[in-house]
mmCIF file of C-alpha atoms in Angstrom:
data_model
loop_
_atom_site.group_PDB
_atom_site.id
_atom_site.type_symbol
_atom_site.label_atom_id
_atom_site.label_comp_id
_atom_site.label_asym_id
_atom_site.label_seq_id
_atom_site.Cartn_x
_atom_site.Cartn_y
_atom_site.Cartn_z
ATOM 1 C CA MET A 7 2.474 4.565 -0.708
ATOM 2 C CA LYS A 8 -0.338 2.077 -0.102
ATOM 3 C CA GLU A 9 -0.450 1.245 -3.799
ATOM 4 C CA ILE A 10 3.268 0.445 -3.974
ATOM 5 C CA GLU A 11 3.003 -1.633 -0.810
ATOM 6 C CA LYS A 12 0.237 -3.640 -2.523
ATOM 7 C CA GLU A 13 2.377 -4.025 -5.642
ATOM 8 C CA VAL A 14 5.291 -5.376 -3.611
ATOM 9 C CA ILE A 15 3.090 -8.102 -2.129
ATOM 10 C CA GLU A 16 1.594 -8.928 -5.520
ATOM 11 C CA SER A 17 5.092 -9.184 -7.011
ATOM 12 C CA LEU A 18 6.161 -11.524 -4.230
ATOM 13 C CA GLU A 19 3.122 -13.721 -4.760
ATOM 14 C CA SER A 20 3.812 -13.893 -8.507
ATOM 15 C CA LEU A 21 7.343 -15.124 -7.758
ATOM 16 C CA LYS A 22 6.383 -17.802 -5.241
ATOM 17 C CA ASP A 23 8.622 -20.854 -5.394
ATOM 18 C CA GLU A 24 7.126 -23.971 -3.837
ATOM 19 C CA LYS A 25 10.531 -25.492 -3.073
ATOM 20 C CA ARG A 26 11.593 -22.304 -1.291
ATOM 21 C CA PHE A 27 8.337 -22.316 0.669
ATOM 22 C CA GLU A 28 8.832 -25.899 1.833
ATOM 23 C CA PHE A 29 12.495 -25.223 2.606
ATOM 24 C CA SER A 30 11.572 -22.313 4.892
ATOM 25 C CA LYS A 31 9.435 -24.484 7.156
ATOM 26 C CA ASN A 32 12.474 -26.258 8.572
ATOM 27 C CA TYR A 33 15.279 -23.789 7.866
ATOM 28 C CA TYR A 34 13.761 -20.718 9.500
ATOM 29 C CA PRO A 35 10.331 -21.551 10.977
ATOM 30 C CA THR A 36 8.352 -18.432 11.804
ATOM 31 C CA ALA A 37 4.856 -17.347 12.839
ATOM 32 C CA MET A 38 4.893 -14.842 9.985
ATOM 33 C CA ARG A 39 3.380 -15.663 6.643
ATOM 34 C CA VAL A 40 6.057 -16.959 4.276
ATOM 35 C CA ILE A 41 5.311 -16.629 0.575
ATOM 36 C CA GLY A 42 8.375 -18.539 -0.570
ATOM 37 C CA VAL A 43 10.487 -16.227 -2.725
ATOM 38 C CA THR A 44 14.180 -16.779 -3.429
ATOM 39 C CA VAL A 45 16.727 -14.121 -2.468
ATOM 40 C CA PRO A 46 17.639 -13.272 -6.111
ATOM 41 C CA ASN A 47 13.967 -12.657 -6.913
ATOM 42 C CA THR A 48 13.541 -10.582 -3.769
ATOM 43 C CA ARG A 49 16.434 -8.406 -4.892
ATOM 44 C CA ILE A 50 14.735 -7.820 -8.234
ATOM 45 C CA ILE A 51 11.759 -6.395 -6.340
ATOM 46 C CA ILE A 52 14.038 -4.214 -4.207
ATOM 47 C CA LYS A 53 15.744 -2.825 -7.304
ATOM 48 C CA GLU A 54 12.384 -1.873 -8.808
ATOM 49 C CA LEU A 55 11.224 -0.467 -5.476
ATOM 50 C CA LYS A 56 14.264 1.801 -5.213
ATOM 51 C CA TYR A 57 13.535 3.113 -8.707
ATOM 52 C CA ARG A 58 9.827 3.712 -7.951
ATOM 53 C CA THR A 59 10.553 5.608 -4.732
ATOM 54 C CA ILE A 60 13.693 7.493 -5.748
ATOM 55 C CA GLN A 61 11.943 10.874 -5.466
ATOM 56 C CA TRP A 62 10.425 10.191 -2.069
ATOM 57 C CA PRO A 63 11.711 12.153 0.945
ATOM 58 C CA GLU A 64 13.692 10.045 3.409
ATOM 59 C CA ILE A 65 10.998 10.185 6.105
ATOM 60 C CA LYS A 66 8.459 8.702 3.696
ATOM 61 C CA LYS A 67 10.848 5.867 2.825
ATOM 62 C CA ILE A 68 11.290 5.075 6.513
ATOM 63 C CA GLN A 69 7.532 5.028 7.081
ATOM 64 C CA PHE A 70 7.081 2.822 4.031
ATOM 65 C CA ALA A 71 9.595 0.294 5.382
ATOM 66 C CA LYS A 72 7.683 0.199 8.665
ATOM 67 C CA LYS A 73 4.464 -0.469 6.765
ATOM 68 C CA LEU A 74 6.101 -3.367 4.958
ATOM 69 C CA VAL A 75 7.132 -4.897 8.290
ATOM 70 C CA GLU A 76 3.617 -4.480 9.668
ATOM 71 C CA ASN A 77 2.276 -6.787 6.948
ATOM 72 C CA ASN A 78 3.627 -9.693 9.005
ATOM 73 C CA ILE A 79 5.036 -11.292 5.855
ATOM 74 C CA PHE A 80 8.572 -12.645 6.084
ATOM 75 C CA GLU A 81 9.660 -11.436 2.641
ATOM 76 C CA CYS A 82 8.209 -7.949 3.235
ATOM 77 C CA GLN A 83 10.266 -7.740 6.409
ATOM 78 C CA GLN A 84 13.439 -8.740 4.576
ATOM 79 C CA ILE A 85 12.733 -6.222 1.816
ATOM 80 C CA ALA A 86 12.212 -3.449 4.373
ATOM 81 C CA PHE A 87 15.600 -4.055 6.008
ATOM 82 C CA ASP A 88 17.454 -4.351 2.701
ATOM 83 C CA TYR A 89 15.651 -1.378 1.137
ATOM 84 C CA LEU A 90 16.657 0.986 3.951
ATOM 85 C CA SER A 91 20.178 -0.409 4.289
ATOM 86 C CA ARG A 92 20.865 0.645 0.686
ATOM 87 C CA ASP A 93 19.745 4.238 1.264
ATOM 88 C CA LYS A 94 22.404 6.163 3.196
ATOM 89 C CA LYS A 95 20.364 9.355 3.335
ATOM 90 C CA ALA A 96 17.386 7.545 4.826
ATOM 91 C CA LEU A 97 19.586 5.774 7.362
ATOM 92 C CA LEU A 98 20.996 9.103 8.512
ATOM 93 C CA LYS A 99 17.470 10.378 9.161
ATOM 94 C CA MET A 100 16.481 7.423 11.327
ATOM 95 C CA THR A 101 16.063 7.760 15.082
ATOM 96 C CA GLU A 102 16.465 5.089 17.732
ATOM 97 C CA LYS A 103 12.679 4.691 17.745
ATOM 98 C CA ASP A 104 12.666 4.122 13.990
ATOM 99 C CA PHE A 105 15.194 1.310 14.302
ATOM 100 C CA ILE A 106 13.324 -0.246 17.214
ATOM 101 C CA ASP A 107 9.965 0.023 15.442
ATOM 102 C CA LEU A 108 11.358 -2.070 12.592
ATOM 103 C CA GLY A 109 12.249 -4.875 15.005
ATOM 104 C CA LYS A 110 8.873 -6.578 15.015
ATOM 105 C CA ASN A 111 8.103 -10.248 14.368
ATOM 106 C CA LEU A 112 11.705 -11.294 15.020
ATOM 107 C CA ASP A 113 11.070 -14.960 15.725
ATOM 108 C CA ASN A 114 13.634 -16.748 13.553
ATOM 109 C CA TRP A 115 17.363 -16.533 12.955
ATOM 110 C CA VAL A 116 17.166 -15.152 9.409
ATOM 111 C CA SER A 117 15.021 -12.199 10.459
ATOM 112 C CA VAL A 118 17.109 -11.544 13.552
ATOM 113 C CA ASP A 119 20.426 -11.672 11.728
ATOM 114 C CA THR A 120 19.308 -9.425 8.867
ATOM 115 C CA TYR A 121 17.818 -6.927 11.304
ATOM 116 C CA SER A 122 20.866 -7.011 13.573
ATOM 117 C CA ILE A 123 23.410 -6.370 10.829
ATOM 118 C CA TYR A 124 21.415 -4.096 8.507
ATOM 119 C CA MET A 125 19.511 -2.122 11.141
ATOM 120 C CA MET A 126 20.396 -2.402 14.834
ATOM 121 C CA GLY A 127 24.106 -3.026 14.360
ATOM 122 C CA TYR A 128 24.329 -0.059 12.016
ATOM 123 C CA ALA A 129 22.460 2.154 14.491
ATOM 124 C CA TRP A 130 24.729 1.058 17.344
ATOM 125 C CA ARG A 131 27.911 1.549 15.337
ATOM 126 C CA ASN A 132 26.850 5.064 14.420
ATOM 127 C CA GLY A 133 25.781 6.144 17.894
ATOM 128 C CA VAL A 134 22.029 6.234 17.254
ATOM 129 C CA VAL A 135 21.525 3.375 19.705
ATOM 130 C CA SER A 136 23.452 3.279 22.982
ATOM 131 C CA ASP A 137 25.597 0.527 24.485
ATOM 132 C CA LYS A 138 22.975 0.269 27.232
ATOM 133 C CA LYS A 139 20.226 -0.508 24.729
ATOM 134 C CA ILE A 140 22.278 -3.369 23.292
ATOM 135 C CA ARG A 141 23.030 -4.727 26.775
ATOM 136 C CA ASP A 142 19.329 -4.500 27.642
ATOM 137 C CA TYR A 143 18.565 -7.025 24.901
ATOM 138 C CA LEU A 144 20.636 -9.546 26.848
ATOM 139 C CA LYS A 145 18.305 -9.264 29.838
ATOM 140 C CA SER A 146 15.398 -10.689 27.856
ATOM 141 C CA SER A 147 14.061 -14.208 28.355
ATOM 142 C CA ASP A 148 13.466 -14.237 24.586
ATOM 143 C CA VAL A 149 16.465 -15.852 22.918
ATOM 144 C CA TRP A 150 15.883 -13.844 19.742
ATOM 145 C CA GLN A 151 16.242 -10.582 21.646
ATOM 146 C CA ARG A 152 19.489 -11.819 23.165
ATOM 147 C CA ARG A 153 20.730 -12.886 19.745
ATOM 148 C CA ILE A 154 20.165 -9.338 18.446
ATOM 149 C CA ALA A 155 22.779 -8.051 20.879
ATOM 150 C CA VAL A 156 25.383 -10.637 19.916
ATOM 151 C CA VAL A 157 24.875 -10.472 16.151
ATOM 152 C CA SER A 158 24.873 -6.656 16.252
ATOM 153 C CA THR A 159 28.564 -6.859 17.153
ATOM 154 C CA VAL A 160 29.174 -8.342 13.692
ATOM 155 C CA ALA A 161 28.177 -4.990 12.170
ATOM 156 C CA LEU A 162 30.947 -3.337 14.194
ATOM 157 C CA ASN A 163 33.581 -5.460 12.480
ATOM 158 C CA LEU A 164 32.154 -6.556 9.123
ATOM 159 C CA LYS A 165 34.038 -4.611 6.469
ATOM 160 C CA SER A 166 31.408 -5.117 3.771
ATOM 161 C CA ARG A 167 28.809 -3.420 5.989
ATOM 162 C CA GLY A 168 31.024 -0.493 6.962
ATOM 163 C CA GLY A 169 32.486 -1.948 10.155
ATOM 164 C CA LYS A 170 35.931 -0.681 11.094
ATOM 165 C CA GLY A 171 36.605 -2.919 14.084
ATOM 166 C CA ASP A 172 35.609 -2.498 17.724
ATOM 167 C CA ILE A 173 37.382 -4.784 20.174
ATOM 168 C CA GLN A 174 35.999 -3.256 23.350
ATOM 169 C CA ARG A 175 32.294 -3.269 22.563
ATOM 170 C CA THR A 176 32.411 -6.636 20.786
ATOM 171 C CA LEU A 177 34.134 -8.416 23.647
ATOM 172 C CA GLU A 178 32.001 -6.711 26.294
ATOM 173 C CA ILE A 179 28.878 -8.232 24.731
ATOM 174 C CA CYS A 180 30.585 -11.580 24.138
ATOM 175 C CA GLU A 181 31.671 -11.724 27.774
ATOM 176 C CA LEU A 182 28.067 -11.281 28.911
ATOM 177 C CA VAL A 183 26.915 -14.430 27.086
ATOM 178 C CA ILE A 184 29.695 -16.914 27.839
ATOM 179 C CA HIS A 185 27.331 -18.835 30.148
ATOM 180 C CA ASP A 186 24.368 -18.705 27.759
ATOM 181 C CA HIS A 187 24.485 -22.067 26.019
ATOM 182 C CA HIS A 188 21.284 -21.836 24.048
ATOM 183 C CA GLN A 189 22.227 -23.028 20.552
ATOM 184 C CA MET A 190 21.153 -19.731 18.963
ATOM 185 C CA ILE A 191 23.440 -17.777 21.291
ATOM 186 C CA VAL A 192 26.306 -20.255 20.948
ATOM 187 C CA LYS A 193 26.187 -19.911 17.163
ATOM 188 C CA ALA A 194 25.953 -16.115 17.387
ATOM 189 C CA LEU A 195 28.871 -15.910 19.812
ATOM 190 C CA SER A 196 31.019 -18.047 17.548
ATOM 191 C CA TRP A 197 30.150 -15.791 14.612
ATOM 192 C CA ALA A 198 30.864 -12.601 16.572
ATOM 193 C CA LEU A 199 34.309 -13.806 17.659
ATOM 194 C CA ARG A 200 35.198 -15.165 14.221
ATOM 195 C CA GLU A 201 34.316 -11.850 12.610
ATOM 196 C CA LEU A 202 36.450 -9.934 15.102
ATOM 197 C CA ALA A 203 39.274 -12.453 14.571
ATOM 198 C CA LYS A 204 39.617 -11.250 10.969
ATOM 199 C CA ARG A 205 40.946 -7.992 12.412
ATOM 200 C CA GLU A 206 42.147 -8.756 15.928
ATOM 201 C CA LYS A 207 43.410 -12.335 16.251
ATOM 202 C CA THR A 208 45.365 -11.714 19.449
ATOM 203 C CA ALA A 209 42.400 -10.168 21.278
ATOM 204 C CA VAL A 210 40.150 -13.070 20.304
ATOM 205 C CA GLN A 211 42.748 -15.690 21.295
ATOM 206 C CA ASP A 212 43.142 -13.974 24.662
ATOM 207 C CA PHE A 213 39.354 -14.058 25.110
ATOM 208 C CA ILE A 214 39.218 -17.790 24.338
ATOM 209 C CA ASP A 215 42.069 -18.477 26.762
ATOM 210 C CA LYS A 216 40.508 -16.397 29.534
ATOM 211 C CA TYR A 217 37.031 -17.954 29.330
ATOM 212 C CA TYR A 218 37.958 -21.409 28.065
ATOM 213 C CA VAL A 219 36.276 -23.317 30.920
ATOM 214 C CA HIS A 220 32.997 -21.407 30.469
ATOM 215 C CA LEU A 221 32.647 -21.340 26.698
ATOM 216 C CA HIS A 222 30.627 -23.915 24.816
ATOM 217 C CA LYS A 223 32.850 -26.432 23.017
ATOM 218 C CA LYS A 224 31.378 -25.399 19.662
ATOM 219 C CA VAL A 225 32.574 -21.827 20.197
ATOM 220 C CA ILE A 226 36.053 -22.965 21.170
ATOM 221 C CA ARG A 227 36.298 -25.375 18.239
ATOM 222 C CA GLU A 228 35.040 -22.991 15.540
ATOM 223 C CA VAL A 229 36.863 -19.886 16.734
ATOM 224 C CA SER A 230 40.121 -21.754 17.302
ATOM 225 C CA HIS A 231 39.905 -23.231 13.814
ATOM 226 C CA LYS A 232 39.300 -19.756 12.416
ATOM 227 C CA LEU A 233 42.341 -18.404 14.265
ATOM 228 C CA ASN A 234 44.567 -21.228 13.080
ATOM 229 C CA PHE A 235 43.306 -21.911 9.567
ATOM 230 C CA GLY A 236 41.213 -18.912 8.517
ATOM 231 C CA LYS A 237 37.878 -20.754 8.520
ATOM 232 C CA LYS A 238 35.510 -22.102 11.161
ATOM 233 C CA ASN A 239 35.864 -25.832 10.333
#
């Protein structure tokens, strides 16, 4: 396992793209080390990784993903989330602690959003993580922890990730952040409501009408545009 972990990092370093590295500094600044690898090249590594570990038991795959995250390298973190999200058998073996253990170094919106949709949102949707755990994220002074809760609702409704729609739990979380006007929460709330609107336009319109005076103007503008024209702007 240690050898393959080393090979993943070496592969990332061989694919470093200076433009991608410079782009990351402003687009998703993080305290983690960023090598600077494009998403298509990262997916090449994931494809090879799946082939190399196909015979591994699910528990070993989960532990390997945790080891990747512990490297404190942005691309290793992204690979860990994607790698596990593609393995249904491994996902079914994961406990709440496993999902939480993977949530380290979440200090930028890319990491948070990938984790929330691929990991925490999946765990919540499938009953591995409770509603209370998601609400507890909203009590944090760390905006990234609060964003996890809001973006995790997207996994409840996003068809491409297995979401089947969940009005009640989505709107319960959205209601708890209507007064939180940090830009990262405003953007997440807009996204959460727009994703639900693809399935439940009436419920989302009712939510906008009910909390109109409290919602940030960006949320009202983007969600209303989605409801009326099918896109956020």
